[in-house]
Coordinates of C-alpha atoms in Angstrom, one line a residue:
Chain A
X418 CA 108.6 161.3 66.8
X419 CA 109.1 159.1 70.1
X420 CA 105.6 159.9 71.4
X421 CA 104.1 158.6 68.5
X422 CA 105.9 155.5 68.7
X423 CA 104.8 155.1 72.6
X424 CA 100.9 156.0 71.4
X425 CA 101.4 152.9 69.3
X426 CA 103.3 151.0 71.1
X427 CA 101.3 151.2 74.5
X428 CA 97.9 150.0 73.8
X429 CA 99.5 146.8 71.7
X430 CA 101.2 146.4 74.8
X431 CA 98.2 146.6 76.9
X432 CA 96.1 143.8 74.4
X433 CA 98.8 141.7 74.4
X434 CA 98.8 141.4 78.1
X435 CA 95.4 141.1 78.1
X436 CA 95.4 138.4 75.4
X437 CA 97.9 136.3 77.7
X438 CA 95.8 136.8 81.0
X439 CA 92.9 136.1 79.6
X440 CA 94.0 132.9 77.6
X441 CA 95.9 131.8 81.1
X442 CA 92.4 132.3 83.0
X443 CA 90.9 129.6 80.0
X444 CA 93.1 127.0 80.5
X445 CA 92.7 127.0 84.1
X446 CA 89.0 126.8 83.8
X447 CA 89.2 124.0 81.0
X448 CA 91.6 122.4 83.2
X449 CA 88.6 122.6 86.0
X450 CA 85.7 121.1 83.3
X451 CA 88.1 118.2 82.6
X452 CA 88.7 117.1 85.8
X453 CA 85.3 117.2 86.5
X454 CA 84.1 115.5 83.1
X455 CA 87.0 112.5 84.6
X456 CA 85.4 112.6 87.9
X457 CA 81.8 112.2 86.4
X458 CA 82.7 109.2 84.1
X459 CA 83.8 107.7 87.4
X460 CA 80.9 108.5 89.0
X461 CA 79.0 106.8 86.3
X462 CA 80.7 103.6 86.4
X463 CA 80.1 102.9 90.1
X464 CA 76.2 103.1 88.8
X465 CA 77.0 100.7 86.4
X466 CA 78.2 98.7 89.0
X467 CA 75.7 98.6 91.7
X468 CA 72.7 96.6 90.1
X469 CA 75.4 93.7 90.0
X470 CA 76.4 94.7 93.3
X471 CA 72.7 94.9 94.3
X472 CA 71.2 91.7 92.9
X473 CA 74.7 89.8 94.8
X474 CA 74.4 90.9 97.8
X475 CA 70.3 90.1 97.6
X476 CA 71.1 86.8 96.7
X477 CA 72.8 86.3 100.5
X478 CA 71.8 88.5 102.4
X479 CA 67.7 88.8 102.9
X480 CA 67.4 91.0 105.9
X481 CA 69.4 93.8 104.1
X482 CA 66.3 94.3 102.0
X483 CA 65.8 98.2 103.1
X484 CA 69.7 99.0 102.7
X485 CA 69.9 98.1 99.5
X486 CA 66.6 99.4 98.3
X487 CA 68.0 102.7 99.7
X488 CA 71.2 102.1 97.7
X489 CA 69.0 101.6 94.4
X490 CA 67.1 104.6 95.0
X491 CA 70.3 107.1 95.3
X492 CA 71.7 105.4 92.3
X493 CA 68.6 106.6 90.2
X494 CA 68.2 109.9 92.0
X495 CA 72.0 110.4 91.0
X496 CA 71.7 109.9 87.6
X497 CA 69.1 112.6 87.1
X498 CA 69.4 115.2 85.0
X499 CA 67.7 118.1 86.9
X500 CA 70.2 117.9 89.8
X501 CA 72.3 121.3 90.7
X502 CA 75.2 120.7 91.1
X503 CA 75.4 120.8 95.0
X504 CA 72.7 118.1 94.5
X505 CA 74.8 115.8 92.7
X506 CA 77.9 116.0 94.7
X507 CA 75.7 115.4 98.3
X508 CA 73.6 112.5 96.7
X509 CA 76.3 110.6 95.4
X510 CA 77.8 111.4 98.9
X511 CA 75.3 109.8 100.3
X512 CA 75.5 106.8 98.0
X513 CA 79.3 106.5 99.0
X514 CA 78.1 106.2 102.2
X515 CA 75.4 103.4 101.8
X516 CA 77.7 101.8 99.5
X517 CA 80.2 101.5 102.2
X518 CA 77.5 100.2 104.5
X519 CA 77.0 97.1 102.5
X520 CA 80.4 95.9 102.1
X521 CA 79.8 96.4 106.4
X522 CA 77.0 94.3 107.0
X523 CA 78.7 91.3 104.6
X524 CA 80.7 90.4 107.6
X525 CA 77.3 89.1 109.0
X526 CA 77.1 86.5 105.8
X527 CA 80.2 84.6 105.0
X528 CA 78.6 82.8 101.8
X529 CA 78.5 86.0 100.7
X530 CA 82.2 86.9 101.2
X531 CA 83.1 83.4 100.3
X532 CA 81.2 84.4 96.7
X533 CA 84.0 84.6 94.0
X534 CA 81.6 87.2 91.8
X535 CA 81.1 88.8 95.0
X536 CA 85.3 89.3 95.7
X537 CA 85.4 90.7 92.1
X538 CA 82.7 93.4 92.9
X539 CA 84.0 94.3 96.5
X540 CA 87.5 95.3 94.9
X541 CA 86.4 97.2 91.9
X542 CA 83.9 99.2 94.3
X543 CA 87.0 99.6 96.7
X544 CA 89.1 100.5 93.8
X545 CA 86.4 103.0 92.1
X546 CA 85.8 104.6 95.4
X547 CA 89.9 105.4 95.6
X548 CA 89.6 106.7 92.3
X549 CA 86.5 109.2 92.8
X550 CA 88.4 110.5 96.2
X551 CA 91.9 111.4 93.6
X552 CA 89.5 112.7 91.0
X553 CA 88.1 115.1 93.8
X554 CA 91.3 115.9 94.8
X555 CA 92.5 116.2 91.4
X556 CA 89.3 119.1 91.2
X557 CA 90.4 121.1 94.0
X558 CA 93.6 121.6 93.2
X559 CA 92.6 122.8 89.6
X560 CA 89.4 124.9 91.5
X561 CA 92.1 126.3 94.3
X562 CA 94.3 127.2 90.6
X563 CA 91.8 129.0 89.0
X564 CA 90.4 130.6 91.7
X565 CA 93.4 131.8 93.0
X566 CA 94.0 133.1 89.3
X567 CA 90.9 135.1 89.4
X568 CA 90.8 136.7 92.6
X569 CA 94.9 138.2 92.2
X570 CA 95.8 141.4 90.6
X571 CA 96.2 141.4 87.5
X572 CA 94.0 138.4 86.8
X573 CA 90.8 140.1 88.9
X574 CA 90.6 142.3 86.3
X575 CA 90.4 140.3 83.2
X576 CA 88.1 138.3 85.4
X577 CA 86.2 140.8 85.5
X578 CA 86.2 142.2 82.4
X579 CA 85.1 138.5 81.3
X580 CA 82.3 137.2 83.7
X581 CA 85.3 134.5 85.0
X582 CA 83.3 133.1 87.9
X583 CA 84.6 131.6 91.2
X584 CA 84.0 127.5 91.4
X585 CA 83.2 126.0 94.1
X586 CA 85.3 122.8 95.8
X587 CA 84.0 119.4 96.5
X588 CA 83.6 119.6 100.5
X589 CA 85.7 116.6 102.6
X590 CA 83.0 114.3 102.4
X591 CA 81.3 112.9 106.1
X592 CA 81.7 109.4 105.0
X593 CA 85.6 110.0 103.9
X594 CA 85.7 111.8 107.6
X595 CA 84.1 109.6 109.4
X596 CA 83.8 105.8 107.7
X597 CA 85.9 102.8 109.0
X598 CA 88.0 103.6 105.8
X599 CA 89.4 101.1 103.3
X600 CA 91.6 99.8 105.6
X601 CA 88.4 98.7 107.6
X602 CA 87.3 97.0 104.2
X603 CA 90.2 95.4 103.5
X604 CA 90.0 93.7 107.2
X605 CA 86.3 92.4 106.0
X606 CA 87.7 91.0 102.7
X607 CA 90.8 89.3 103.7
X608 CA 89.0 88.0 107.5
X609 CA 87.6 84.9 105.4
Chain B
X799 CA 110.5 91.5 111.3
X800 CA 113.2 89.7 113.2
X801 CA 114.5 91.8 116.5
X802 CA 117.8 93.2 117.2
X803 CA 117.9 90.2 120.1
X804 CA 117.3 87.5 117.0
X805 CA 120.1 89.0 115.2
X806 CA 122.8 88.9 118.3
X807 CA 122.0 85.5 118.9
X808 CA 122.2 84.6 114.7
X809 CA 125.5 86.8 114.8
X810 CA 126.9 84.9 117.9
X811 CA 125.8 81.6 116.4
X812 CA 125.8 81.6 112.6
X813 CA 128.2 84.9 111.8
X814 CA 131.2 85.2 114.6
X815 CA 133.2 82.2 113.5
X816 CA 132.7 82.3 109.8
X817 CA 134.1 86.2 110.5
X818 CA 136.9 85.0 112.3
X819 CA 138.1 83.0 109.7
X820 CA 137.2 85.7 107.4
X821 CA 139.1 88.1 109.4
X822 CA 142.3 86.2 109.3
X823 CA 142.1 86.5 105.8
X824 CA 141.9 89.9 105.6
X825 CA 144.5 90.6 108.3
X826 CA 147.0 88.0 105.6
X827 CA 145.5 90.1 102.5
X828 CA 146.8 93.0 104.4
X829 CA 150.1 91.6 105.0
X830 CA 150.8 90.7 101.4
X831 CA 150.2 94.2 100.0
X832 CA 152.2 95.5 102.4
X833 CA 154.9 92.7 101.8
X834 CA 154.5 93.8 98.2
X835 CA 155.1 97.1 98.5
X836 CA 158.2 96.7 100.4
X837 CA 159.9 94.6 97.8
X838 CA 158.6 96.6 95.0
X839 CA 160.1 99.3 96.7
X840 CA 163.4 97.8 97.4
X841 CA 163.7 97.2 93.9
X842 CA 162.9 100.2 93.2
X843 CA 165.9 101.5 95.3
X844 CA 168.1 99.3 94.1
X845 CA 167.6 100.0 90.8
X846 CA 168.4 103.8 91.7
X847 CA 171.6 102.7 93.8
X848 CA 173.0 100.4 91.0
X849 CA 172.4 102.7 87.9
X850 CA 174.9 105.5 88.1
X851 CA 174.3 107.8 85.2
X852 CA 170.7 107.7 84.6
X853 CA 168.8 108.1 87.8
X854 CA 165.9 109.6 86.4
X855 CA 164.7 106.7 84.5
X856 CA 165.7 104.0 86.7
X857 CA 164.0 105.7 89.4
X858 CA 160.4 105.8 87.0
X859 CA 161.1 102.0 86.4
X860 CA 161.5 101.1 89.7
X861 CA 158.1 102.9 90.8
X862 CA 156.3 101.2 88.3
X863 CA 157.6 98.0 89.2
X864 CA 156.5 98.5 93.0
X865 CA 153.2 100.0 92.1
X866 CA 152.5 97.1 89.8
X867 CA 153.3 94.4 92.1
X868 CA 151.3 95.7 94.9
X869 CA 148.2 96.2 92.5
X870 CA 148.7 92.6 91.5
X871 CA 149.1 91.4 95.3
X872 CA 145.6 93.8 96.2
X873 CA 143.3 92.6 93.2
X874 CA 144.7 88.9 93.5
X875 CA 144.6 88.7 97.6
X876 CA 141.4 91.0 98.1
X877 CA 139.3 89.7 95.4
X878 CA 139.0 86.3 96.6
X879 CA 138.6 87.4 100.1
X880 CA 135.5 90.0 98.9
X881 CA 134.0 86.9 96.9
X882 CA 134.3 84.4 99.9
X883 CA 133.0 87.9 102.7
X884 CA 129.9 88.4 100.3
X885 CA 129.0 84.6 99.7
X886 CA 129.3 83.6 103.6
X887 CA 128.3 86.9 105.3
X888 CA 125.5 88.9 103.5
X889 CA 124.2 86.1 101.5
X890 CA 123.3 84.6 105.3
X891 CA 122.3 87.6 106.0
X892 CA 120.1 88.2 103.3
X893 CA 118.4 84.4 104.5
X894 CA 118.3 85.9 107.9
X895 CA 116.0 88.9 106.7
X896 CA 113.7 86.6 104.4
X897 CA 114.2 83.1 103.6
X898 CA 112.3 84.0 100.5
X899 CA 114.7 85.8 99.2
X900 CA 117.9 85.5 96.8
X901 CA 121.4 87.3 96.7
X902 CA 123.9 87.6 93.4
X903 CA 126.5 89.4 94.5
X904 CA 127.9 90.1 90.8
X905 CA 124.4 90.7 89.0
X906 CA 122.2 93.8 89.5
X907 CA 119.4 96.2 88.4
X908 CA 119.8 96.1 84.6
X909 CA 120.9 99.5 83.5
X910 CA 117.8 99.2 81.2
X911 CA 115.5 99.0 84.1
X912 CA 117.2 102.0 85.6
X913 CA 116.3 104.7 83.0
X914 CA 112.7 103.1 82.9
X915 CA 112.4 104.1 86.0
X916 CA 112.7 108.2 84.4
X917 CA 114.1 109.0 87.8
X918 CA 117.2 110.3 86.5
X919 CA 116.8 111.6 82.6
X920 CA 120.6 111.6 82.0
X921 CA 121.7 108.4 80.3
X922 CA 124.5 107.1 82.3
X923 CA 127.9 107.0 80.1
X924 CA 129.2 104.4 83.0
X925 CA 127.0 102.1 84.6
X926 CA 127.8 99.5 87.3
X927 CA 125.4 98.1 89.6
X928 CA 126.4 95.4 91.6
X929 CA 124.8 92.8 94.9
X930 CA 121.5 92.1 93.7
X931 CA 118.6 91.0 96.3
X932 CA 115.6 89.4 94.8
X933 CA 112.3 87.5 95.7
X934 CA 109.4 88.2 97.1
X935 CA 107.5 89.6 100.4
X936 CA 104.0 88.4 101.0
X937 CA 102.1 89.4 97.6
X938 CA 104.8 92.0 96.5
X939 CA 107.8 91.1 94.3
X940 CA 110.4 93.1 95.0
X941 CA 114.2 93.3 93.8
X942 CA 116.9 95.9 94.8
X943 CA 120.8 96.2 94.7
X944 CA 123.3 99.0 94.6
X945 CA 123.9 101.1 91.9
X946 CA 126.4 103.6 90.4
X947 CA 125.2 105.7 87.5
X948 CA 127.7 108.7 85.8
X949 CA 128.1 110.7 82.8
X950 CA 130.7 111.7 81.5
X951 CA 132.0 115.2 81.0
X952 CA 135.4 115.6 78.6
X953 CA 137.8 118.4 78.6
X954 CA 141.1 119.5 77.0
X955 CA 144.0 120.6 78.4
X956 CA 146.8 122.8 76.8
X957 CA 148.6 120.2 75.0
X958 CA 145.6 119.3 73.6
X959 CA 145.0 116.1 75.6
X960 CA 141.4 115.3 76.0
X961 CA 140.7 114.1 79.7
X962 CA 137.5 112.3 80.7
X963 CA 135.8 112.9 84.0
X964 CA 133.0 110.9 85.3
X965 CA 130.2 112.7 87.9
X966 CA 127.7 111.2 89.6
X967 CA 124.2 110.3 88.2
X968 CA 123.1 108.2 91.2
X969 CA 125.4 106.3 93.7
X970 CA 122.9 104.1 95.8
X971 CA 120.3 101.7 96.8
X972 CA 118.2 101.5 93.8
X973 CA 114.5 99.4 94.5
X974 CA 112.1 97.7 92.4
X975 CA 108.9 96.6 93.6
X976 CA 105.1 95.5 91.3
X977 CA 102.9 98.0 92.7
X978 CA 99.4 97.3 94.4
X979 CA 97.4 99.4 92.0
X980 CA 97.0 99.5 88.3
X981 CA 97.7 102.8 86.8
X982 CA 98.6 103.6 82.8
X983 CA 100.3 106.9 83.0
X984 CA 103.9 107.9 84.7
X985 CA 104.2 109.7 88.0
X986 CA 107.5 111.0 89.2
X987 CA 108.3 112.2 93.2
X988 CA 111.8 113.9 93.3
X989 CA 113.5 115.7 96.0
X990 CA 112.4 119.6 96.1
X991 CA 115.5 121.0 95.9
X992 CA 114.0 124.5 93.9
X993 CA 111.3 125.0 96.4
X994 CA 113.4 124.0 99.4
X995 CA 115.7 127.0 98.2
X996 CA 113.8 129.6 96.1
X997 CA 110.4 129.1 97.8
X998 CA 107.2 130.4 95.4
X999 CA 109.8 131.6 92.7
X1000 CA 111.2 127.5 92.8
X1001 CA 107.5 126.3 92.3
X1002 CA 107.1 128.6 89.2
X1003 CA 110.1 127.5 88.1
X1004 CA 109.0 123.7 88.4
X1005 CA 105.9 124.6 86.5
X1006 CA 107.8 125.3 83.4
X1007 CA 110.2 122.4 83.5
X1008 CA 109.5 120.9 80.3
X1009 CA 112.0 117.9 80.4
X1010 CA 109.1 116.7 82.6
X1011 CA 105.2 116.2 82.6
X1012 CA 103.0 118.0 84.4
X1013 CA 103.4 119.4 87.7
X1014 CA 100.9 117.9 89.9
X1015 CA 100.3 119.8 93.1
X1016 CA 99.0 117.8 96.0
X1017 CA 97.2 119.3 99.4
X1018 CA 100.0 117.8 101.3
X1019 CA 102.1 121.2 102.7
X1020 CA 105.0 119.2 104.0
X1021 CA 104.8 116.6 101.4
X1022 CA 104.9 119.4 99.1
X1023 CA 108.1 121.0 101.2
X1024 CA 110.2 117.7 100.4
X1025 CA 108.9 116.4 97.4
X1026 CA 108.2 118.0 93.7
X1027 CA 105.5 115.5 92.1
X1028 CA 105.5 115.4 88.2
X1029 CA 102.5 113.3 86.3
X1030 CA 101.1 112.4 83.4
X1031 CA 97.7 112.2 84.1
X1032 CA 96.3 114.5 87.2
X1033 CA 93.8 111.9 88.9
X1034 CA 95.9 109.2 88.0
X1035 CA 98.9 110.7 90.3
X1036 CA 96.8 111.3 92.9
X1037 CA 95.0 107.6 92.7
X1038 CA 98.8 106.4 93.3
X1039 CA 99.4 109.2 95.5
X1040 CA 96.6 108.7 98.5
X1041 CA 96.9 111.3 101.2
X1042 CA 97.9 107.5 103.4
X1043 CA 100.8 107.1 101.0
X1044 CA 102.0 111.0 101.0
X1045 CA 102.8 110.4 104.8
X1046 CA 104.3 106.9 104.3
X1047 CA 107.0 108.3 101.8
X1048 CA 107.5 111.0 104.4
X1049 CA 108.0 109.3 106.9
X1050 CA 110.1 107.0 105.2
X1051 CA 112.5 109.9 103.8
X1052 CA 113.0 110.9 107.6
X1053 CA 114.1 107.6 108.4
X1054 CA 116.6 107.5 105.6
X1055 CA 118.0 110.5 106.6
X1056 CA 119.1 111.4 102.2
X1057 CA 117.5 112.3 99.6
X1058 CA 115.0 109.8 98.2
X1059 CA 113.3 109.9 94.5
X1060 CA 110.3 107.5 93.7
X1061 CA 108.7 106.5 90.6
X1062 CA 105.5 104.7 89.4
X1063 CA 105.7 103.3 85.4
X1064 CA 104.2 100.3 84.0
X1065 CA 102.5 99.0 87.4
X1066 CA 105.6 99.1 89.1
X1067 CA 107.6 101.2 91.9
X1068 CA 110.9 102.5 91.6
X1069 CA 112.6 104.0 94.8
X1070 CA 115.8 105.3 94.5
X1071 CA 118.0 105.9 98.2
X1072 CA 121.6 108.1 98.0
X1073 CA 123.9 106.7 99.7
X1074 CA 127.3 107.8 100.6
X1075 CA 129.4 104.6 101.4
X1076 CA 129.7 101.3 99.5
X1077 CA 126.5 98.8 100.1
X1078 CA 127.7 95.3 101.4
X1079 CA 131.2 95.3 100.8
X1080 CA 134.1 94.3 103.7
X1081 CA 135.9 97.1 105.1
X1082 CA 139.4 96.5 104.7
X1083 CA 141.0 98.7 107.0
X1084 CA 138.8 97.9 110.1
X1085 CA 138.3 94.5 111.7
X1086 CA 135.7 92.1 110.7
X1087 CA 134.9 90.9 114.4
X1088 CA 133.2 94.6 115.1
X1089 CA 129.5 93.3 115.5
X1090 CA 128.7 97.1 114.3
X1091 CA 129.4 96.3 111.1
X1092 CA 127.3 93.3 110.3
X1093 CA 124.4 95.5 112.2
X1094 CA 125.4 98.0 109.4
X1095 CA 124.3 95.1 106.6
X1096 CA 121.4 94.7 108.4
X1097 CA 119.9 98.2 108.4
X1098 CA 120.7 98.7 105.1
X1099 CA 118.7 95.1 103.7
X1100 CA 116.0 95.9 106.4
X1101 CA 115.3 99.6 104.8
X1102 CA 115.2 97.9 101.2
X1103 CA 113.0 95.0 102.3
X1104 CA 111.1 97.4 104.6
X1105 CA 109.6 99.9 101.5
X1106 CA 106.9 96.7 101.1
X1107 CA 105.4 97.5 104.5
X1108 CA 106.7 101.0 104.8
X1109 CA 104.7 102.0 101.3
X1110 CA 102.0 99.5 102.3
X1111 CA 101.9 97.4 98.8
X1112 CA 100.9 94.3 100.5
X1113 CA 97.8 95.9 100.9
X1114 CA 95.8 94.2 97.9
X1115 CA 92.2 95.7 98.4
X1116 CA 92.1 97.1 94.8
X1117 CA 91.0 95.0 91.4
X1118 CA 95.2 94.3 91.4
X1119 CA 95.7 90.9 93.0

């Protein structure tokens, strides 16, 4: 009588196990997609910003002409939509970083530093930029989760069972590494 | 930030004779409790000698006497003398540190700003809070003063008697200060106390606290080792939480030396500091002309007025002005 209980018994065990790994392994990657739907809205409203920022700074600063054509031409390679994904994340690397050399070479024009519409842009770039770096963050902590999830015993399996697939994290970007960093920004705004 | 030299020569000019005077005081408050006592105990003496039969209740009455007459003395004697210490000695203080700001020795943190800070998720049953500091430093308003939070257990005895007993909530410095960034969601850095003891098996445990949002794990391993972050929104904590600001708070706990909690609701800081001794009050038992002292008043206001640079909220780079 027993054993026929434990022949029932076992494989429910076994699906409901399953049922809770797998459904653990979902949220963890929907916790993923959501913090990189968050940092992609960002994304898209620092290329809302930069025409504004563009046509400002053109305004002042004439001999900047190249820089900020550069700037405009990331911006629309960015916001293509054949990019991998490994595209994306180094082109709007390299916008951070041509972003950040604007706000640099404003310390040449003080009419332009002085410019109140100017101020406005400088601190919501600043502030935009501080946001995409925690939404990053924010990404590979949930990436580190899931992946950590899916490469353990018992998860590995389900994974497997599944076609889970490993994500890949946001690398420390060379401007982050290597820029004069907001606090050099912060010197430029407040110097006038 | 004034020197230690600036405050010896303040002391020797501003503090030392008002202290003196203040001293004498004490020394006199001293002397009438203790006069006090002695005739409340001679009564109560005499009242045993004189009553022959009933010694028992003679001897009660004549405690109570004595213990209510040097009660009386104390409160009446001491009172004045805290009053007159607090208005004379931190409140010049207080100017010394930052002209800018204000001291109210009887106001404090409301207790209603307390539990929005969520730090501590028992409501208090007693609240006091006492010595408030207020004004502001360089773009930041701040405000801070000493608070004592408790709850209340009760229990019943064999007759029946309920008795109350109050435990400690929070018994500290308790800080207030507008953040430099805008943020809509509540973040929450308390002590790690589960992780500190019970390692990976503390973090899961964290994870399912549901009294609290979130757990937000940040990339910070000795951040991570002191502190157990909980937030409402995941980017959001971490906007608020820069990898700059994770070493600031650390380095601040160090400093401090007890256990620290920090909160960020409604575009504003909370930092709350355990202390174990009573925040700018006269020691009566030790003497007033000890310089240590006042240098103990000082530490203590510069800590509080030091979170503004220490957590870097002057720094106004972001679309918060």
């Amino acid at each position: 009588m027993n054993g026929i209980w434990v022949a029932l018994a076992a494989p429910l065990f076994i699906l409901f196990v399953l049922v809770i790994l797998y459904n653990g392994l979902v949220l963890k990657r929907n916790a993923v997609d959501n913090v990189f739907a968050t940092t992609d809205a960002m994304l898209k409203k620092r290329y809302d910003l930069i025409p504004n920022l563009v046509a400002t700074v053109k305004g002042y600063a004439r001999h900047e002409r190249e820089l900020l054509q550069r700037v405009t031409e990331l911006r629309a390679q960015a916001r293509g939509t054949d990019l991998s994904h490994n595209e994306e994340v180094r082109v709007n690397n390299e916008l951070s970083e041509a972003l950040f050399n604007v706000l640099a070479v404003v310390e040449r024009y003080p009419e332009l530093k002085a410019d109140a519409n100017f101020m406005h842009l400088q601190r919501t770039l600043v502030e935009l930029e501080e946001q995409i770096s925690a939404a990053r963050r924010a990404y590979n902590a949930a990436v580190t989760d899931y992946n950590n999830a899916i490469m353990t015993f018992p998860g590995s399996v389900v994974a497997g069972m599944f076609g889970f697939e490993q994500r890949r994290l946001f690398e420390a970007l060379a401007s982050e590494r290597n820029h004069p960093g907001v606090s050099g920004i912060a010197d430029a705004g407040d110097g006038g | 930030m004034r020197t230690r030299e600036d405050f010896d020569s303040f002391y020797r000019n501003e503090l030392r004779h008002v202290l003196g005077d203040l001293e004498a005081r004490r020394r006199a408050a001293l002397r009438h409790t203790a006069a006090a006592a002695g005739i409340g105990m001679a009564i109560a003496a005499g009242l045993v000698l004189l009553s022959s039969a009933q010694h028992q209740i003679s001897l009660v009455i004549g405690i109570v006497i004595a213990l209510v007459l040097t009660g009386v003395t104390a409160a009446a004697t001491m009172s004045g003398f805290r009053a007159d210490f607090k208005h004379r000695i931190v409140r010049k203080i207080v100017k010394f540190c930052d002209p800018a700001l204000t001291y109210s020795p009887g106001r404090g943190i409301s207790e209603s700003t307390f539990r929005r800070s969520d730090l501590f998720q028992r409501t208090p049953d007693r609240y006091r809070s006492e010595d408030l500091v207020k004004g502001s430093i360089g773009a930041t308003s701040i405000e801070f003063s000493e608070v004592d939070a408790e709850y209340e257990t009760r229990s019943r005895d064999s007759k029946g008697n309920t008795r109350r007993t109050y435990h400690a909530i929070f018994d500290g410095l308790f800080f207030v200060a507008d953040f430099n960034k805008h943020f809509r969601t509540k973040t929450v850095v308390l002590p790690d106390v589960a992780e500190r003891s019970l390692g990976r098996f503390g973090k899961w445990l964290q994870s399912k606290n549901f009294a609290r949002a979130d757990l937000v794990h940040l990339e910070d391993p000795e951040f991570e080792r002191e502190f157990v972050v909980y937030g409402e929104d995941q980017v959001e904590a971490r906007y608020i939480l820069s990898p700059a600001l994770m070493r600031r708070i650390l380095d601040f706990k160090r400093r401090t030396r007890s256990e620290v909690h920090i909160s960020f609701v409604a575009s504003n800081v909370y930092v709350a500091v355990s202390k174990s001794r009573d925040l700018f009050e006269p020691r009566m038992f030790r003497s007033l002309l000890d310089p240590a002292m006042c240098r103990e008043y000082l530490d203590d206001l510069e800590l509080a007025i030091g979170i503004v640079e220490d957590l870097d909220l002057n720094t106004r780079i972001w679309t918060k002005e």
